[in-house]
Structure formats: C-alpha cells, structure tokens
Coordinates of C-alpha atoms and ligand atoms in Angstrom, one line a residue:
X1 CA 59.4 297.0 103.7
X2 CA 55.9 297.7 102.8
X3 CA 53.8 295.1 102.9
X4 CA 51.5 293.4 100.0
X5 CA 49.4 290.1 99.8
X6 CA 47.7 289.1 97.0
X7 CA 44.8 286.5 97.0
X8 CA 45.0 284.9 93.4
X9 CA 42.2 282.7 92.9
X10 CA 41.5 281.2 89.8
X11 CA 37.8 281.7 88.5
X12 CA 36.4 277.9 87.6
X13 CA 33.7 277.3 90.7
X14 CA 32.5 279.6 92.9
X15 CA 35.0 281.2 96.8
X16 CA 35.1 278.0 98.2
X17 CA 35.8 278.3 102.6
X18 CA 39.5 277.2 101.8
X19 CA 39.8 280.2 99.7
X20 CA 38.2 282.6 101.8
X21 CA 40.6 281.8 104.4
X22 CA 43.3 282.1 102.5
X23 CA 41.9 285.5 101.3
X24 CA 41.3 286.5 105.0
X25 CA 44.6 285.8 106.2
X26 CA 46.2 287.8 103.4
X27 CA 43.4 290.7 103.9
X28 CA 44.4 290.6 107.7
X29 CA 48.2 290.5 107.1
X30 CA 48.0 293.9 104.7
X31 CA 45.8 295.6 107.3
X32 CA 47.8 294.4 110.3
X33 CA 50.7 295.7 108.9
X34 CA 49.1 299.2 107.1
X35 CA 50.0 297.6 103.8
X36 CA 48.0 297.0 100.9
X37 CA 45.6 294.1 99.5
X38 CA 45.9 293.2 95.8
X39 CA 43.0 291.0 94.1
X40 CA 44.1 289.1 91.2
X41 CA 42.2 287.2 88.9
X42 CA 44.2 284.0 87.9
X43 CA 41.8 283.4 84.5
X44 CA 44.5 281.9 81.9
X45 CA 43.0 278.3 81.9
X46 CA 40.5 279.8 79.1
X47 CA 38.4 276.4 79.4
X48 CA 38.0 276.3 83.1
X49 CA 37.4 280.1 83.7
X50 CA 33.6 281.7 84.2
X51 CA 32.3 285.3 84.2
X52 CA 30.1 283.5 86.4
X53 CA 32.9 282.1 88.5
X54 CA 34.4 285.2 88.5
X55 CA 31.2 287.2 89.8
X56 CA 31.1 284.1 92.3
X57 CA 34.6 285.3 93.8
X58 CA 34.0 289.2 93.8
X59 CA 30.4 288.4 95.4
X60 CA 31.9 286.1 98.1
X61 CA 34.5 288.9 98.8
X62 CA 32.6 291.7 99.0
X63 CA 30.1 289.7 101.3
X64 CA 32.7 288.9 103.5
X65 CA 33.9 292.3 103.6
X66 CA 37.5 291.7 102.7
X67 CA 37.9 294.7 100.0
X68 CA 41.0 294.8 98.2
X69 CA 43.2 298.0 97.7
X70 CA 44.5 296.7 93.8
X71 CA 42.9 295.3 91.4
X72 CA 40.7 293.2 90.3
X73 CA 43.9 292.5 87.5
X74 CA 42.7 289.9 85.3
X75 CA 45.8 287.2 83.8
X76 CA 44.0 287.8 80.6
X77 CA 44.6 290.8 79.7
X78 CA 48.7 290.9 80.7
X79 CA 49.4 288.1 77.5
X80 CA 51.7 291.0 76.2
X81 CA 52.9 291.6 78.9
X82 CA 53.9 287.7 80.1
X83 CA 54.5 287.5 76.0
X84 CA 57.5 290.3 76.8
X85 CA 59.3 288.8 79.9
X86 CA 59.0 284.9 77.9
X87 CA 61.4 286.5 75.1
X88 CA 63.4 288.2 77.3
X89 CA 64.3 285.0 78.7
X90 CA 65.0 283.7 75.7
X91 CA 66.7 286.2 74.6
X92 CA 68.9 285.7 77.5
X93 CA 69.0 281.9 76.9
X94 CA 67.4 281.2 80.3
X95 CA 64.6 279.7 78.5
X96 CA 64.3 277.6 75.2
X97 CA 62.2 276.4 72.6
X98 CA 61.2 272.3 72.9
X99 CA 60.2 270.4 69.7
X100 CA 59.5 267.3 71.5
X101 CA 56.7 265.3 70.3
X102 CA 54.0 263.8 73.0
X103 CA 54.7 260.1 71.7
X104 CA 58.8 261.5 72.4
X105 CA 57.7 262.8 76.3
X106 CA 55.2 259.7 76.6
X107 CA 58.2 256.9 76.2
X108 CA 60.2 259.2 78.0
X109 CA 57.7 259.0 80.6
X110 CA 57.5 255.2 80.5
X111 CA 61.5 254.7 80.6
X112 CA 61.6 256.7 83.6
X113 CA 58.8 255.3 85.1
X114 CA 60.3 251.5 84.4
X115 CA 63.8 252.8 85.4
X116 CA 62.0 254.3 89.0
X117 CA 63.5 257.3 88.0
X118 CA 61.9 260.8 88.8
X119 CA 59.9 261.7 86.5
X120 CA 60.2 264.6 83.9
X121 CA 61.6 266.6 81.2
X122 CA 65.5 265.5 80.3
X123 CA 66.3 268.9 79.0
X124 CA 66.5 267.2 75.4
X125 CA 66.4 270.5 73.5
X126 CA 67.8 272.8 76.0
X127 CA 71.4 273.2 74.2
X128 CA 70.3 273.2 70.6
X129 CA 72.2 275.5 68.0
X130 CA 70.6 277.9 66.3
X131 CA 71.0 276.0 63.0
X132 CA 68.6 273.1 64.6
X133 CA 65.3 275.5 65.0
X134 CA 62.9 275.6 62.9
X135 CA 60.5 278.1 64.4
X136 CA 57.7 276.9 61.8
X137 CA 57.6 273.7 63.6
X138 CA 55.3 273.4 67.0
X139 CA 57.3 273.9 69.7
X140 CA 56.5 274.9 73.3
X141 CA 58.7 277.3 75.5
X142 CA 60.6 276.0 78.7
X143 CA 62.3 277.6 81.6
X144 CA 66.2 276.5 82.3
X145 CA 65.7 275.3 85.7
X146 CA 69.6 275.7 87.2
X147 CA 71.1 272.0 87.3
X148 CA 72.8 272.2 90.9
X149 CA 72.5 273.5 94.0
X150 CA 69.0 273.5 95.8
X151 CA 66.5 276.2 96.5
X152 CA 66.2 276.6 100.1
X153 CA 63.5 279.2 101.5
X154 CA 62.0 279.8 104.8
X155 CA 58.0 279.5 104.8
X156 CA 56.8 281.0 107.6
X157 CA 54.1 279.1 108.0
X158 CA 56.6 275.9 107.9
X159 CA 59.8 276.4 108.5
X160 CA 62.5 276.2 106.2
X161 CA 62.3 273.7 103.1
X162 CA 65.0 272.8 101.0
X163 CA 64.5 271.1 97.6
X164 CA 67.5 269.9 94.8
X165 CA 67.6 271.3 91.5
X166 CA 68.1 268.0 90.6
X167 CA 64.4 267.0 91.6
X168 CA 63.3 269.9 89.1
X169 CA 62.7 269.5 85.3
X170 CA 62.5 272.2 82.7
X171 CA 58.8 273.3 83.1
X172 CA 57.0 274.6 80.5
X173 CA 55.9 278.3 80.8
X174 CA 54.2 278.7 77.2
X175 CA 52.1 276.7 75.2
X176 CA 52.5 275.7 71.7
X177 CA 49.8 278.3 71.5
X178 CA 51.9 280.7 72.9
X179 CA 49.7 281.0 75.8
X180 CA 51.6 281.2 79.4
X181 CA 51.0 278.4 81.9
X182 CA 50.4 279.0 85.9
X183 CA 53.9 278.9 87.4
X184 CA 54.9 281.9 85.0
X185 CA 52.4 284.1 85.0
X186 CA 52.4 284.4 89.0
X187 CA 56.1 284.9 88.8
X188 CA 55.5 287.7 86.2
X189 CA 52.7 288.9 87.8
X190 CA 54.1 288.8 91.8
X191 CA 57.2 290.5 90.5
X192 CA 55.5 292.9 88.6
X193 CA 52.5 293.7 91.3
X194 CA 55.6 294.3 94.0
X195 CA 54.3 291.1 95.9
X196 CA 55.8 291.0 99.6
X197 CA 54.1 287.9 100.9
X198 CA 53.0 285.1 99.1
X199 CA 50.2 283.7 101.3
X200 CA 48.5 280.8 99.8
X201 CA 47.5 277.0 100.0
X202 CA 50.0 274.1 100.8
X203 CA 48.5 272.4 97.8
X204 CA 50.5 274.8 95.7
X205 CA 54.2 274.2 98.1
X206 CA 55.4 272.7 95.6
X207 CA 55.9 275.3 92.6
X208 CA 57.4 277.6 95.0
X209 CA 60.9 275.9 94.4
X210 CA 60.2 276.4 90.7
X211 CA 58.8 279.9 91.2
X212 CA 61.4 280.9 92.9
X213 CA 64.3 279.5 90.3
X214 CA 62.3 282.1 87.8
X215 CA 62.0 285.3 90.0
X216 CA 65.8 284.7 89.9
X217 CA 65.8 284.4 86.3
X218 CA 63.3 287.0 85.7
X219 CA 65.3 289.5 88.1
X220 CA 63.4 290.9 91.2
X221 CA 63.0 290.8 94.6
X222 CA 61.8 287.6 95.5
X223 CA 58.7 287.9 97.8
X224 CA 58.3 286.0 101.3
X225 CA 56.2 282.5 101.2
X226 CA 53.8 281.1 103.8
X227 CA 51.6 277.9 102.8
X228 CA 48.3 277.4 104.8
X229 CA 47.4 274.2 105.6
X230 CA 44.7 272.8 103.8
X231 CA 41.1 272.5 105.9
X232 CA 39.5 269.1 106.3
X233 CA 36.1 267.8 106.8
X234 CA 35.1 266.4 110.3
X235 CA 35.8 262.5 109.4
X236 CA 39.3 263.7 108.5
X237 CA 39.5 263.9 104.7
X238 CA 40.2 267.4 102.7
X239 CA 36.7 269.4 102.8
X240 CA 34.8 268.8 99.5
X241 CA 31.1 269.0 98.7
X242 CA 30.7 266.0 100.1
X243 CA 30.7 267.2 103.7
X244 CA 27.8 270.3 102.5
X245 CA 28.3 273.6 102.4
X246 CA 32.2 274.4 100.8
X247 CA 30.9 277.8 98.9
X248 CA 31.2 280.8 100.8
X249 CA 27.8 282.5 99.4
X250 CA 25.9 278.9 100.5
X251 CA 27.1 279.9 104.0
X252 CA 24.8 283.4 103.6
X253 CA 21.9 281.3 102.0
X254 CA 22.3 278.2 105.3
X255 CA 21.8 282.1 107.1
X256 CA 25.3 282.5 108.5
X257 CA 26.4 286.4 109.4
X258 CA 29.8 287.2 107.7
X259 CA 31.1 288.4 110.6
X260 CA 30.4 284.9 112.0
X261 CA 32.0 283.0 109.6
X262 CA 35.2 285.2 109.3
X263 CA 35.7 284.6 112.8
X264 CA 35.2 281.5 112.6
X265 CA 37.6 280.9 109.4
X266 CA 40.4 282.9 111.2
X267 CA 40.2 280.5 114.4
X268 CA 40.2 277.8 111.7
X269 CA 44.2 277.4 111.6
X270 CA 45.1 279.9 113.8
X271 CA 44.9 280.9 117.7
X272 CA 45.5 283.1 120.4
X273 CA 45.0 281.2 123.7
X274 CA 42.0 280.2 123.8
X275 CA 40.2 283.1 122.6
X276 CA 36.8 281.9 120.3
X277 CA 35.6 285.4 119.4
X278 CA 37.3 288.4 118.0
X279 CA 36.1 291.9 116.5
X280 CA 37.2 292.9 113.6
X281 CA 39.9 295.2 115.3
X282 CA 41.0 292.3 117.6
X283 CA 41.7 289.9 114.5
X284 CA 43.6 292.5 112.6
X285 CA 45.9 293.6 115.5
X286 CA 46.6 290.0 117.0
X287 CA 46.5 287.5 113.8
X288 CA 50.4 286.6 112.7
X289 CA 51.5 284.3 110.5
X290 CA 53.9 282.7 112.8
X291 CA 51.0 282.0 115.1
X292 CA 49.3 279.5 112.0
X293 CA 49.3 275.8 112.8
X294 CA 51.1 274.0 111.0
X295 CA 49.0 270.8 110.7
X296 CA 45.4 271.2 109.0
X297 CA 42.5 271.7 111.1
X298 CA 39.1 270.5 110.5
X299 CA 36.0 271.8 109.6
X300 CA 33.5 272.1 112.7
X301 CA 30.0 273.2 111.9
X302 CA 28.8 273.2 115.7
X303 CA 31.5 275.8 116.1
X304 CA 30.3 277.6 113.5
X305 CA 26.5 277.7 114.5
X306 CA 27.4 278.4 118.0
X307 CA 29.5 281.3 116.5
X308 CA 26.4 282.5 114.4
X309 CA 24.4 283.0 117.3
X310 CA 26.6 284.7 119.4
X311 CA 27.2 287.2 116.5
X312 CA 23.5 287.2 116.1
X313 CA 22.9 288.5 120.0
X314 CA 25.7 290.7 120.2
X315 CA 26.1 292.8 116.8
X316 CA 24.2 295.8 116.5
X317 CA 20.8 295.0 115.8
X318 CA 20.7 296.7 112.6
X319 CA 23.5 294.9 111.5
X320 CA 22.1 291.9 111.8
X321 CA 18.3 292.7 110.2
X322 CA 20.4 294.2 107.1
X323 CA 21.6 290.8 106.8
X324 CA 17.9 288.8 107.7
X325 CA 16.5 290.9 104.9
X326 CA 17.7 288.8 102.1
X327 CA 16.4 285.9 104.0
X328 CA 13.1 287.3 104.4
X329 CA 12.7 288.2 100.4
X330 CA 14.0 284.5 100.1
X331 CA 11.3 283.0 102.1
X332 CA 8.5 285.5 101.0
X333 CA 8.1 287.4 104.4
X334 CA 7.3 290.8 104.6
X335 CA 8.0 292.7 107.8
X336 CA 6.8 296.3 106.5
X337 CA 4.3 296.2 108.4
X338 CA 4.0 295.2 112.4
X339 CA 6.5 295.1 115.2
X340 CA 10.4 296.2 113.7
X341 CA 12.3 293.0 113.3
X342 CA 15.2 295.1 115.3
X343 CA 13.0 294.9 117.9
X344 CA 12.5 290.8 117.6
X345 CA 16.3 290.2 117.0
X346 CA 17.7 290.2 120.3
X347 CA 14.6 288.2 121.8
X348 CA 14.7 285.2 119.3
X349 CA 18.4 285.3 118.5
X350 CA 18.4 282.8 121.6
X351 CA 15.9 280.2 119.9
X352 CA 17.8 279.8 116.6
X353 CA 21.1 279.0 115.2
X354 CA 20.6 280.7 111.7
X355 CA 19.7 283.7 110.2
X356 CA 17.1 281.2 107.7
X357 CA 16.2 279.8 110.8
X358 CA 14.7 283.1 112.3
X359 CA 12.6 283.4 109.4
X360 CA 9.7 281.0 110.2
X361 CA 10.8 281.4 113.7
X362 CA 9.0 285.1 113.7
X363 CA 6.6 284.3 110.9
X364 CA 3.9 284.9 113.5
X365 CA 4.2 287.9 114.3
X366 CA 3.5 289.1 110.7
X367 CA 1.3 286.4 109.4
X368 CA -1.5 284.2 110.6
X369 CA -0.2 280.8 111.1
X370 CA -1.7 277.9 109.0
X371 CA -1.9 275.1 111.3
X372 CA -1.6 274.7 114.8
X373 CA 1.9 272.7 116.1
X374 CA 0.2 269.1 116.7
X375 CA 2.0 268.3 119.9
X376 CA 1.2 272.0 121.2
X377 CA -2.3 272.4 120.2
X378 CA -3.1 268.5 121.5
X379 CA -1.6 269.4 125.3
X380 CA -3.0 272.5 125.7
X381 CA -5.9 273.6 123.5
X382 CA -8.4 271.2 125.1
X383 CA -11.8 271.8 126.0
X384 CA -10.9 273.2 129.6
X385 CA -9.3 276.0 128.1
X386 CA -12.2 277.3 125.8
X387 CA -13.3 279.3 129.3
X388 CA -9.8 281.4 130.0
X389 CA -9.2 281.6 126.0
X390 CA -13.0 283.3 126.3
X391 CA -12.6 285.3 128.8
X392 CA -9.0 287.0 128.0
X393 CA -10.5 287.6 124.3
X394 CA -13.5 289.3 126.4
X395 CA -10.7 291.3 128.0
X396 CA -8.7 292.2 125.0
X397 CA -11.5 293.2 122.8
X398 CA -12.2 296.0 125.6
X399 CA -8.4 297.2 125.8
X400 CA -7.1 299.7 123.8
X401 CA -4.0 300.4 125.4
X402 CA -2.2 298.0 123.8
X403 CA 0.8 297.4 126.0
X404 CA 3.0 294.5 127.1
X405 CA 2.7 295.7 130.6
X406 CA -1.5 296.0 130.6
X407 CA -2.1 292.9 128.7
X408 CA 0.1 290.9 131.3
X409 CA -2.1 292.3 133.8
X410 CA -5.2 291.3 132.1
X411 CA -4.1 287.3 131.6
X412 CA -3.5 287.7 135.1
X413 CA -6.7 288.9 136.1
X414 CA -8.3 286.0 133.9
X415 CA -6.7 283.3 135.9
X416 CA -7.0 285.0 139.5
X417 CA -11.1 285.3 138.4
X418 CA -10.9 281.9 137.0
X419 CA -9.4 280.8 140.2
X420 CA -6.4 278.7 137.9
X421 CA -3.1 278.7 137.8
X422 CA -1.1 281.3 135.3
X423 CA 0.1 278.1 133.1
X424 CA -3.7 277.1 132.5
X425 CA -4.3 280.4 131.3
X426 CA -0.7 281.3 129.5
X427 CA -0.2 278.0 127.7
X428 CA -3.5 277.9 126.0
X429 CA -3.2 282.0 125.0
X430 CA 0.6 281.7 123.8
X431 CA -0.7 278.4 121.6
X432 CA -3.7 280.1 120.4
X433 CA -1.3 283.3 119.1
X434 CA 1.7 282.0 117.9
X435 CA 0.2 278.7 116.9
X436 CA 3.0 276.7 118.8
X437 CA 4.4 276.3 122.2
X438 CA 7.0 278.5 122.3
X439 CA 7.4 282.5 122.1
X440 CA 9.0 285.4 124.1
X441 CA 7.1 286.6 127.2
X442 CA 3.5 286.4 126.7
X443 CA 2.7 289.7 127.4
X444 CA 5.3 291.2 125.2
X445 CA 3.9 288.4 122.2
X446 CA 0.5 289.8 122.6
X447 CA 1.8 293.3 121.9
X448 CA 3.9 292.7 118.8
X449 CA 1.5 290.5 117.2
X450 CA -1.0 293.3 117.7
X451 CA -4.9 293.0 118.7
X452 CA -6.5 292.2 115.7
X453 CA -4.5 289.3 115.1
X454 CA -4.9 288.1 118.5
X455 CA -8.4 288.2 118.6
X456 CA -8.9 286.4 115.3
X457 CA -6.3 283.4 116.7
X458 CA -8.2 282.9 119.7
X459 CA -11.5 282.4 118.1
X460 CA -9.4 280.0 115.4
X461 CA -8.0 278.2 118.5
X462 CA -12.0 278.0 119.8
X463 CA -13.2 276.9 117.0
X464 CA -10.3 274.4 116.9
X465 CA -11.4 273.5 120.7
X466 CA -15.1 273.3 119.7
X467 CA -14.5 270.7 116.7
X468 CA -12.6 268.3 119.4
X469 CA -14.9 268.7 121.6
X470 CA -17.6 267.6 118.9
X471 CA -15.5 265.0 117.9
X472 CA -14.8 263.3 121.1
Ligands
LIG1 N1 45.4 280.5 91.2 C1 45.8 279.6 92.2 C2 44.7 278.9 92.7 O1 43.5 279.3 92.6 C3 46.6 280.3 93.3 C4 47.9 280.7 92.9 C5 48.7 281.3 94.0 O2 48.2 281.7 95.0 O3 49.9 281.5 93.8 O4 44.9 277.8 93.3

C-alpha cells in the first residue's frame, strides 16, 4: 500500500502547536514510509475561514519545513464535486431529504433530554414517499446512518474502539443552503485524495464512527485512523492562549529555531528511549505511530528553551544567522558592518536561550552602548581603575595589529606594569567595552568590537569614572 497523510486544518486562527504536531507526525509518516504528504485546506465554514488564516497555516508550514507533495486543495472549490456524490446518495436512497422544523428538533431535543435518552435525530423523514416531498420547501440532506450492528475500527494510536449504530443519528451532510457540512466533505475528499492514514486529533474520535458508516456508503477503501492525543498546558488543562505562546509563527517571533521546536513537538507524544534530540533523518527513520502515547502530554517550555539552545550551538552556523536575521530587522540591528555574526554565534549561543535573546545580547559589538549596566559599572568602574583603563587605551591607540592574540598580551602587560592582578585590569576593560559584565574572552571582545569603538568606550567609561569621582 502506498502510503498518504493528509493534514487538514481548517483556516479560522492562525497553526496553532497542536496542529503542527499533528502536521509533523503526518509529514514524518509519508516520508518514513516514501509516501506522499497531501495539504488540504478545510475552508467550508464560510464565516470562520481567513485568507489571513489561511496564509497563517501555509506560513507556519513552510517555516517549519514540513512541504507537502499535494495540494494546497481548497474544500471550496470541490462544492460540485461534494454536490455530485450528495445526489448519488440520494439517488441510491442512502441519504434523504429532512423537512423538520427547528421548533420540531428543539422539542425533540427537550423530550429526549427529559426522557435521559440519547440525544439526536429520530430519523422522522427518513422513509417518506415520494408523494410527501415537496422539494420547494427548506429541507436539509441527511446521511442513513445503518440501524444495527456497530462500527468497530482499530486506531493505531488507541487500540480498537467499538461504537453502536444505535448511539448514531442521521447526521446532516448538506445545509438547507445546499452547502456540505464537515463530516462529508472529509469523507468525499479522503476517498477521493486516496487517503491511507487518517492522522489527526482525538478531539475529532468521535466522527470517525460516522465517517466511516459513509466511506461505506460512498464506496471506497476506507483509510487507516490514528487519533493524537491532545497537548496540555503545564497546570494540566488543554493548551490555550492562556498558558502564552499556542501559534506556531509566535514561536519564531519568542526566537525559537524550527528545527528546535519540531524536535521538540515530535518528543511531545512520542519517544524512543530516552533520546531528547533527533536530526531530521533520525526522526523520519525512527518515529511510528505505534510508538505515540496514548495519554496527553504536557507542554514544557524549559524543554523547549533548553532544546533551542542546543540547536543553537550545534546547527551549522549559517543556519542559524539565516534564522537571527529576521530578528535582527525586528529589533533594528544591523550587522553589515563589523565582526560576521557567524562568527559570534557559537560563542554567545551559551549565554542565551533565544534567538530574540541574542539580539541585545551582541548589540555591542555593532553599536555603542547607551548606558552602562548599574550593578557592573558601580563594582568595577571606580576611581582605581581610571589608571589601567588609561594606560591599556595608551596601548591600544599605538597597536595596529588588531588581533585577539596581541591585545591579550597588551592587557597583560598593563597589569604586570601596574603591578595588579589580571581581574583589576580585565573587569574594568570588559565593562568599559561592552558596557556590562559579561562577554566572550576579553581579548577576542576587543578584536570584534574593533579599535575605534574601544577607544571611544574607554574614554566614556573615564569620563564616567571622573564624574564619581567629582561627585563623591
Ligand atoms: N479540519 C479539521 C480541524 O481543523 C480536521 C479534520 C480532519 O483532520 O479530519 O480540526
């Protein structure tokens, strides 16, 4: 059998993380397998439905890498062809028209509700003559959910499940406006795409009984089901805006690699020992379906920055600056010119959990700092360091080989002539540069930020010194 998954999102908000897992276990399956990827656009609910929700979805997608072989298809434009398999099955009386009224299917409601009886349709036009339509009158199509027997199916994500006919009413499949509701146009649309493996949420577990009742009806073969569990926040209830970031694209903008948070969505449900990180290679050849949990698993952002960083240190460096770069245009900071961020990456990758992190992180190697940290500047640009801050700017000014290697050797030579310790002479520099405590080796930091820069800190970090020392 080949192999095809579909991810079928429908386009009112933008790829939440639920979504995108969903997505990337489908995406995984079809490449584990060699089989194909179909995208499909689930836009009937007219009212609910965005372009922008829809450019949401393909932006989240292609972010994340997952590319689909089919597709986009859009629901909306197969109305003829759901239009075509709806008389079909009614022209095979395995679906019928209903003239109940609401206020009919609202006492109904009530009856069964008083009675405790399941709730739904009671079939009350499903065996009228011909001679009792009136086709002028509003009516709305339903499907002739079989009476007996059960529909029994084996998720493979949960085991078998087994539900009565009994338990199923006669659902609706079009509107009085003639236009097709959910549970029909995926049947159509699952038969008619050659769908192999329905992978999708455990919110939607319970159509599948109903779904699969129509495939029968419609004729086909009827694909293989797996329902992921839904994800939770960390207190425990299903993830919602209320525990941050659910959109995938606010995962790029909070700075997260795509690499990282597929990785960390796969693990999110699934696992193989108690391995954290995969390549891309490793996920596609050991993910399987059968290996899903069954129970949900909760949302862990700790994970996920620890995740971030390790893909920040370990992916090619240019994989990782392609990414920073929309960060940078976000937060107006322009690396044209100075050291190559590729070369910063691996060095300050350790500092920071976040791509938008890294941002003001290596602002100062690009851009003259505003203030000085308070804490920083209070500890160590006091008035005994005005004499090693003078005499290393007396040594820089004369250097033009401007080298992490020589500049090391000349903060060195201050404090031997100085007669101070390398701290008394290094912290005072490195806060005078960078304008805060910390930064990579100092010798390297004098080299990226470049000479001109460091000669015009120090004298602000003097004249910083000079003002206490007025002051006090
Ligand atoms: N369009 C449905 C949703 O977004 C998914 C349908 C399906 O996967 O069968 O929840």
């Amino acid at each position: 059998m080949t192999v095809k998954t579909r991810f079928a999102p429908s386009p009112t908000g933008y790829l939440h993380v639920g979504g995108a897992r969903t997505a990337l276990y489908c995406w995984l399956y079809a490449k584990k397998t060699e089989g194909q990827f179909v995208l499909r656009i689930e836009d009937t609910d007219r009212e609910r439905s965005t372009d922008e929700s829809v450019q949401a979805i393909l932006d989240g997608m292609e972010w994340l890498g997952l590319a689909h072989d089919e597709g986009p298809f859009y629901q909306t434009q197969r109305f003829d062809r759901y239009a075509e398999v709806r008389d079909e099955l009614l022209a095979e009386s395995k679906a019928y028209r209903c003239y109940c009224s609401k206020e009919r299917l609202d006492e109904l409601r009530e009856q069964q509700m008083t009675n405790k009886q399941n709730i739904g349709y009671d079939g009350h036009c499903r065996n009228l003559s011909d001679a009792e339509q009136d086709l002028s009158k509003p009516h709305v199509i339903r499907f002739k959910n079989p009476l007996e027997g059960a529909v029994v199916f084996d998720d493979l994500i949960k085991g078998q499940i087994s539900v009565n006919n009994s338990e199923l009413d006669d659902l609706i499949i079009a509107r009085t406006d003639g236009t097709p509701t959910y549970n029909f146009t995926v049947v159509v649309d699952d038969l008619d795409m050659g769908i192999s493996h329905v992978i999708r949420g455990d919110d939607h577990v319970n159509n599948t009984p109903r779904q699969i009742n129509m495939i029968d009806a419609v004729g086909g073969q009827q694909p293989l089901f797996a329902h992921v569990p839904m994800i939770l926040g960390d207190d425990g209830k299903r993830l919602s805006k209320r525990h941050g970031a659910v959109s995938v694209m606010q995962y790029r903008d909070e700075g997260y690699l795509p690499q990282a948070l597929l990785n960390y969505l796969v693990r999110l449900g699934w696992s193989h020992g108690d391995q954290e990180v995969f390549s891309h290679e490793e996920m596609i050849e050991l993910f399987d379906l059968k290996d899903v949990n069954r129970a949900p698993s909760a949302f862990n952002t700790d994970k996920l920055n620890w995740l971030n960083q390790q893909y920040m240190k370990s992916l090619p460096t240019e994989e990782v600056a392609k990414h920073l770069q929309w960060h940078l245009n976000e937060q107006g900071l322009d690396v044209s010119k100075g050291v190559s961020v590729e070369l910063l990456i691996p060095e300050m990758a350790e500092r920071v959990k976040t791509l938008k992190e890294l941002v003001p992180a290596i602002r100062y190697f690009y851009q003259d700092y505003e203030d000085f940290d308070a804490k920083a500047a209070k500890k160590h640009l006091r008035p005994v360091a005005r004499q090693p801050l003078e005499l290393a700017k007396e040594k820089f000014v004369g250097e033009d080989n401007w080298n992490a290697d020589k500049l090391h050797a000349l903060v060195n030579a201050t404090a031997e002539e100085l007669e101070l310790g390398m701290g008394k002479v290094g912290m005072p520099l490195r806060v005078a540069i960078t304008g805060a405590g910390m930064s990579p080796d100092l010798g390297v930091t004098l080299e990226w930020i470049g000479k001109d820069a460091v000669l015009r800190r120090i004298d602000k970090a003097l004249k910083f010194i000079a003002e206490r020392e007025a002051n006090s």
